[in-house]
XYZ file of C-alpha atoms in Angstrom:
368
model
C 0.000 0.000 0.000
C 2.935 2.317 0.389
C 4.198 1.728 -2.114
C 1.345 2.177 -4.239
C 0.807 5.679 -2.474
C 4.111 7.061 -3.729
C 3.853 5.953 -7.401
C 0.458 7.857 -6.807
C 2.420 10.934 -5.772
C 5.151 10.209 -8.281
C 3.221 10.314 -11.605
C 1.117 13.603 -10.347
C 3.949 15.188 -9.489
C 5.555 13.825 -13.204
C 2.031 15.256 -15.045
C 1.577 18.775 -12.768
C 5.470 19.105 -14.564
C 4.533 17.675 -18.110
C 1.398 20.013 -17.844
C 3.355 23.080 -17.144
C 6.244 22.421 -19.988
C 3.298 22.419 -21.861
C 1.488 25.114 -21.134
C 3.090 28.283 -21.874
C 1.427 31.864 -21.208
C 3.557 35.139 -22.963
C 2.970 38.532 -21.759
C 2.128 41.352 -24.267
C 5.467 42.972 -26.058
C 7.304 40.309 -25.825
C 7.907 37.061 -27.739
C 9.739 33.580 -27.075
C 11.663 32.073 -29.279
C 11.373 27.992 -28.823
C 13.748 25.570 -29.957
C 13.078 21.620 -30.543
C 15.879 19.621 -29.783
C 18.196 22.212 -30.297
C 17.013 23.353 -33.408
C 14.331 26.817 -33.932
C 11.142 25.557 -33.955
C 9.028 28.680 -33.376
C 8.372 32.253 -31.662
C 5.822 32.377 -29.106
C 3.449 35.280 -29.351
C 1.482 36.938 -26.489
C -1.120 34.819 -25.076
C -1.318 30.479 -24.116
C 0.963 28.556 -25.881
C 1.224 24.940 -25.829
C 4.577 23.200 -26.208
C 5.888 19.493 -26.231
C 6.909 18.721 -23.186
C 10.273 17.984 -22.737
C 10.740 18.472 -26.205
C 10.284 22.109 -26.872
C 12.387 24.441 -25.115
C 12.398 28.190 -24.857
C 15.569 30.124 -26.037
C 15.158 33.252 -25.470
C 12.493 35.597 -24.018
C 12.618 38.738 -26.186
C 10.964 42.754 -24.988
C 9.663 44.212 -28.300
C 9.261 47.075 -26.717
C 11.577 50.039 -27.523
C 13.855 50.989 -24.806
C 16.704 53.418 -24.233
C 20.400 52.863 -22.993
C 23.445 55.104 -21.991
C 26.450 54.596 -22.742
C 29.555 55.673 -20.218
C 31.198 58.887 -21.440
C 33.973 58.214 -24.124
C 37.020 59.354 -25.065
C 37.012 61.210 -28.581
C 39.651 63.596 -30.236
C 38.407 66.624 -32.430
C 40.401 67.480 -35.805
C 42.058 70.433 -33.334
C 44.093 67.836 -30.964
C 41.396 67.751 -28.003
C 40.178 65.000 -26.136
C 36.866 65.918 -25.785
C 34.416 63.453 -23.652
C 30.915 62.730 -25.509
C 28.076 60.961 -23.155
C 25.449 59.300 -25.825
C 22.007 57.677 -25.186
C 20.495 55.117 -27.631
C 17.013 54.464 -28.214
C 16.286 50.989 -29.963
C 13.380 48.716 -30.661
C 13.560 44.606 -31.607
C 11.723 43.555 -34.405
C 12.597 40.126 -35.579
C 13.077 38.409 -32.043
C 14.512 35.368 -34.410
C 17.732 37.343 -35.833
C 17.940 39.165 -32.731
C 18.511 36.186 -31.169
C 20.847 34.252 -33.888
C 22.443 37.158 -35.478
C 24.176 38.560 -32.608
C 25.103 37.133 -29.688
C 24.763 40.689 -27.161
C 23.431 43.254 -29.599
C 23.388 45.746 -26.727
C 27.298 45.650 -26.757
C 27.639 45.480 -30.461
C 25.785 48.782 -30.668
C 27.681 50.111 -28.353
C 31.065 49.233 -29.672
C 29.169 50.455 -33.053
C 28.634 54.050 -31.892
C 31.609 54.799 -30.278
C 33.832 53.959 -33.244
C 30.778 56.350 -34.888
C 31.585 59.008 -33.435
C 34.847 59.013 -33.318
C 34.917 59.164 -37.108
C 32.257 61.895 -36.705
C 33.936 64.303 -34.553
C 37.401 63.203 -35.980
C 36.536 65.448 -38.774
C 35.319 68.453 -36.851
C 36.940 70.650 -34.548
C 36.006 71.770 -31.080
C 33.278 74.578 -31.735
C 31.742 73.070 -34.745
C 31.540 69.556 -32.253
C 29.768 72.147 -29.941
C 27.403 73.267 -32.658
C 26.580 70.303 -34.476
C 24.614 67.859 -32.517
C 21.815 67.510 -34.674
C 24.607 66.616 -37.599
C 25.931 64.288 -35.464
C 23.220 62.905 -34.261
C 21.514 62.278 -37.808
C 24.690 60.891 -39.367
C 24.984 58.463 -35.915
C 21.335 57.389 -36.221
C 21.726 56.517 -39.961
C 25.337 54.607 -39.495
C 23.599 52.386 -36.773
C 20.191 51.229 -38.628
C 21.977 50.594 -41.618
C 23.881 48.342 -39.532
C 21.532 47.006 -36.800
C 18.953 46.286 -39.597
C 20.249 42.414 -40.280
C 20.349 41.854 -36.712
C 16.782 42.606 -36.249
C 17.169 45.917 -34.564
C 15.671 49.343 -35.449
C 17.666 52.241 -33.951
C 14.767 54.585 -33.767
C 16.826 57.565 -31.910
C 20.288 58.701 -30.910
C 21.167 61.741 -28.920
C 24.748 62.982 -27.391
C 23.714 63.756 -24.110
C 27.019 65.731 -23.121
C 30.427 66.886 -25.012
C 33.170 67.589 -21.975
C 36.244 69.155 -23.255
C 38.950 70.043 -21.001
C 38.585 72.076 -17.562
C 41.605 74.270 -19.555
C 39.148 74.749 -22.411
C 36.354 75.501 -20.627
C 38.054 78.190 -18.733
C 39.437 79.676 -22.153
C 35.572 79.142 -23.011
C 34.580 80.593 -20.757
C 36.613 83.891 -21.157
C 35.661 84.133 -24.353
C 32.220 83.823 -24.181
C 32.181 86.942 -21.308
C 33.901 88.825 -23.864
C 31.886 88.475 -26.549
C 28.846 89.034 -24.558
C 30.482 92.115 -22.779
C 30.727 93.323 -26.628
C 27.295 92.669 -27.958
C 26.238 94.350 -24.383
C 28.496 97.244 -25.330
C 27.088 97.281 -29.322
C 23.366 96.949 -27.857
C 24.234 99.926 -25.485
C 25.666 102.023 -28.172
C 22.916 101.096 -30.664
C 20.154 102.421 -27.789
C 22.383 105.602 -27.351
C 22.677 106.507 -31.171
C 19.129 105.833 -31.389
C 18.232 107.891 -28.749
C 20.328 110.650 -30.128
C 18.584 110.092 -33.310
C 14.775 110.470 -32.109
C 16.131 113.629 -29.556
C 17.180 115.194 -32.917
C 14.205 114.250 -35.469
C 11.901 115.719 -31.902
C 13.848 118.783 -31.825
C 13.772 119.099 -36.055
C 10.286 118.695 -36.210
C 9.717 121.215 -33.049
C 11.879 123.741 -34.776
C 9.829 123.246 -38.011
C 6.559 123.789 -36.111
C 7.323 126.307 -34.045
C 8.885 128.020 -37.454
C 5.636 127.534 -39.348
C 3.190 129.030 -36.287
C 5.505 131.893 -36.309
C 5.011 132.024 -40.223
C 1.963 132.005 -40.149
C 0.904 134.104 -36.981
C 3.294 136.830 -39.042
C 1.173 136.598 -42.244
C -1.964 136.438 -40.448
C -0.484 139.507 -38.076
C 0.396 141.613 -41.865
C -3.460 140.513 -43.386
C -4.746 142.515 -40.011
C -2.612 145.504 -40.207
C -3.696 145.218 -43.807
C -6.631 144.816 -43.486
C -6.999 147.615 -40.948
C -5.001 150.381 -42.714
C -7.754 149.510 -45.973
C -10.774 150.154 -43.627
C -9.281 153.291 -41.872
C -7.789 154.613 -45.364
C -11.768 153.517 -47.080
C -13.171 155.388 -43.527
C -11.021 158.456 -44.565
C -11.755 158.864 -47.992
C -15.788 158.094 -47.289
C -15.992 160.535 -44.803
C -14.066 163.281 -46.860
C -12.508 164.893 -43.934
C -11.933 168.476 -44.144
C -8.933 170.312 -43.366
C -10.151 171.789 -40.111
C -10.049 168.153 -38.726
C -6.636 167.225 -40.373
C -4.910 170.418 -39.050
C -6.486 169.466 -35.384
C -5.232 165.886 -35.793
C -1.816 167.487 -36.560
C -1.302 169.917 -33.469
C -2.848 166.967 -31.396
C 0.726 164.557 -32.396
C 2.563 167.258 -31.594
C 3.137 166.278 -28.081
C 3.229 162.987 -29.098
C 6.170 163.431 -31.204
C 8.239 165.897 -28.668
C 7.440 163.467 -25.204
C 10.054 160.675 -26.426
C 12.588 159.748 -24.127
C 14.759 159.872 -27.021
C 14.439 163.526 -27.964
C 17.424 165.436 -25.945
C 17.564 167.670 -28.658
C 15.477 170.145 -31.219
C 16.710 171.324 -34.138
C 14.646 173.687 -35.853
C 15.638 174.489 -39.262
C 15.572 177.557 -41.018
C 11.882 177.022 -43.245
C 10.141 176.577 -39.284
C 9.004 180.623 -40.132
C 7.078 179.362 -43.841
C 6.176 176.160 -41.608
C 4.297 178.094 -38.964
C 3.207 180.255 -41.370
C 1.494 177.404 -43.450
C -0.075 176.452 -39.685
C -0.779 179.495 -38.861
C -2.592 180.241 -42.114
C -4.739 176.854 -41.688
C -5.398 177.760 -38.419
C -6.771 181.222 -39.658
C -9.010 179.818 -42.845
C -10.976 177.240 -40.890
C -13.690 179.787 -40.714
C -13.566 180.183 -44.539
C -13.672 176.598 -45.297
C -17.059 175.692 -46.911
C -18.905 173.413 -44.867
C -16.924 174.144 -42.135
C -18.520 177.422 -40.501
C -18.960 177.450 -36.335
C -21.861 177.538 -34.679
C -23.456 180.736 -33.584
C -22.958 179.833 -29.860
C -19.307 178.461 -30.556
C -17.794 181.662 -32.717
C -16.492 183.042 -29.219
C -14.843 179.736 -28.534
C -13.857 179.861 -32.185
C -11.985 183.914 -31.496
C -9.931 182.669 -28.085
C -8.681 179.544 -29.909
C -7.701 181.944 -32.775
C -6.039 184.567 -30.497
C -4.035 181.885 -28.352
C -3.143 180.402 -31.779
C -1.939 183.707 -32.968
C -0.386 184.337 -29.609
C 1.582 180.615 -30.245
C 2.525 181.471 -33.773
C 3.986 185.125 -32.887
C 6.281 183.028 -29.902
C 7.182 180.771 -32.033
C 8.153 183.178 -34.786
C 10.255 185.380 -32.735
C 12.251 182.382 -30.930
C 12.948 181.396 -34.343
C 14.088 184.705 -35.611
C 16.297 184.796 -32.179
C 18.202 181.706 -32.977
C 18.706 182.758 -36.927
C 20.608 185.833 -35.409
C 22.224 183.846 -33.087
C 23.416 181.921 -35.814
C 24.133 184.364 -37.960
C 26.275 185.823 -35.422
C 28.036 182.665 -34.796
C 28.829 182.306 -38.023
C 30.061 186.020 -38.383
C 32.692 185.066 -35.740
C 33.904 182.104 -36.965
C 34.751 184.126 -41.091
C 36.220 186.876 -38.861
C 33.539 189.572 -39.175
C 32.352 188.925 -42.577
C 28.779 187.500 -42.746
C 28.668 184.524 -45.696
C 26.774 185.113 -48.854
C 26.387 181.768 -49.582
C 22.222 181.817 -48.585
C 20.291 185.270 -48.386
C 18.984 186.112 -45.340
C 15.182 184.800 -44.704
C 12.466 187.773 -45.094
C 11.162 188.606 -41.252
C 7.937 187.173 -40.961
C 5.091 189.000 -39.163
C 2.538 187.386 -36.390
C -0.225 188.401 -38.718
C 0.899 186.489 -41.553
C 0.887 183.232 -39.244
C -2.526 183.552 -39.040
C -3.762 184.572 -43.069
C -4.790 181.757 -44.799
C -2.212 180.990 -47.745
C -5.331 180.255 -50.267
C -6.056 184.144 -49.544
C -2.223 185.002 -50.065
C -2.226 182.779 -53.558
C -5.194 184.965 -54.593
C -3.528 188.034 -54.126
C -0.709 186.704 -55.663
């Protein structure tokens, strides 16, 4: 009994082992490659599988999924003589688990080995800054090297990126430098460029000020000369409408009189030698208002009319005689100054009489 028990327990134990060689369950992305008796015999997609047992045997268990690997940082020399060291990360996805698994034996290291000899070539033909600025280059002519050559084994190198170029700590310094210069320059430029600028609009402001303020003075000077124009036309059109008569323009006359002689700037009068026919001429317009047609007084203003022609007659025989004083005085100078001889170069001016100051020279013409 015993023994029967344990041959029981034997050939359960032998089919719970036959029934899982047998049974085989693969996980999505990924696929098994099964050999029978030592020879490929299949790939196991995802899902249950049944094998032979003891028969069938799984190789290799291969991720189709893509996935990424970094590579240590290697040594590379530039076409300038510096060791320069370039960090790289490869993306890569397996599709043909079979040659992935036969061509190669670690296709992780043969891609590996693959790009660093890669670049090497790469950058071995480029010096230090064009290294610096030509990743994308790099990076396409790396990605196209390794597909063309990964393709047989059943790899597709979907990506490859340079994740770091190191040169030395003596470059970087020198780098450095040079980079702080060249930005202290553009910063300088940029700061020169706002200044100039600057200058610039302060001058077109002050052009374009000056030009305004030029044409407001323009025209506030034309519009100033069509006023004055315009009012010298409606006082000379007043004038000649209203036919003034010579009563009114002789009163208008003695009235800028003290006008004229209350300047600050008159220190001195000089009265030349026609004042006597002058005051005459006043005198005798003075006198032949009365006589002037249309221009008779008013019975109630002829007495007015007398004292204004007495005082005037009164003004004209003062101003005559001061006159005739300062032609003797000069004539006496002048006698002094030739020695006692009087000069014949002018003739003497006829005395003039009060009386005649006031006659009115239209009455004198008609005598004439």
């Amino acid at each position: 009994m015993e023994f029967l028990a344990v041959l029981l327990v034997a050939v359960a134990l032998i089919m719970v082992v036959t029934l899982a060689k047998a049974v085989r369950i693969v996980p999505q992305q990924r696929q098994d490659v099964v050999e029978r008796l030592g020879k490929y015999k299949r790939t196991l997609n995802p899902g249950l599988n049944l094998l032979v047992p003891f028969v069938d045997a799984v190789r290799t268990k291969v991720d189709m999924r893509e996935q990424v690997v970094s590579f240590p940082p290697q040594p590379v020399i530039t076409s300038d003589n510096l060791v320069v060291s370039i960090d790289t990360v490869l993306y890569y996805k397996v599709v043909d688990a079979v040659r992935a698994t036969y061509e190669i034996a670690n296709f992780i290291q043969a891609i590996e080995q693959l790009t660093v000899t890669t670049l090497r070539n790469v950058i071995g033909s480029l010096d230090l800054e064009r290294a610096l600025t030509s990743r994308e280059e790099i990076n396409r002519h790396l990605s196209g090297v390794l597909d063309e050559t990964t393709g047989r084994w059943g790899i597709k190198v979907t990506r490859v990126e340079i994740k770091a170029i190191e040169p030395p700590a003596s470059i970087r310094d020198s780098m450095e430098k040079q980079m702080r210069a060249e930005r202290d320059r553009r910063a300088a430029i940029l700061t020169a460029e706002g200044h100039k600028q600057s200058q610039i609009l302060t001058a077109e402001g002050e052009k374009q000020s000056a030009v305004l303020r030029a044409d407001g003075d323009r025209q506030a000077r034309i519009l100033q000369a069509e006023g004055q124009a315009k009012a010298i036309r409606t006082v000379f059109d007043a004038i000649h409408t209203a036919n003034p008569s010579q009563k009114v323009l002789a009163y208008q006359y003695l009235q800028a009189l003290p006008q004229i002689a209350n300047g600050t700037a008159n220190k001195v009068w000089i009265v030349p030698a026609e004042l006597t026919k002058a005051l005459e001429g006043m005198g005798g317009a003075l006198g032949g208002l009365s006589r002037m047609v249309g221009d008779e007084p008013a019975p109630e203003a002829k007495h007015t009319a007398s004292e204004v022609e007495r005082e005037a007659a009164e003004a004209a025989e003062a101003a005559a005689s001061a006159a005739q004083q300062i032609h003797d005085e000069v004539r006496v100078a002048e006698a002094q100054a030739t020695g006692g001889n009087v000069p014949k170069g002018l003739p003497a001016p006829e005395p003039v009489s009060p009386a005649s100051l006031v006659t009115d020279p239209a009455d004198q013409r008609e005598r004439a």
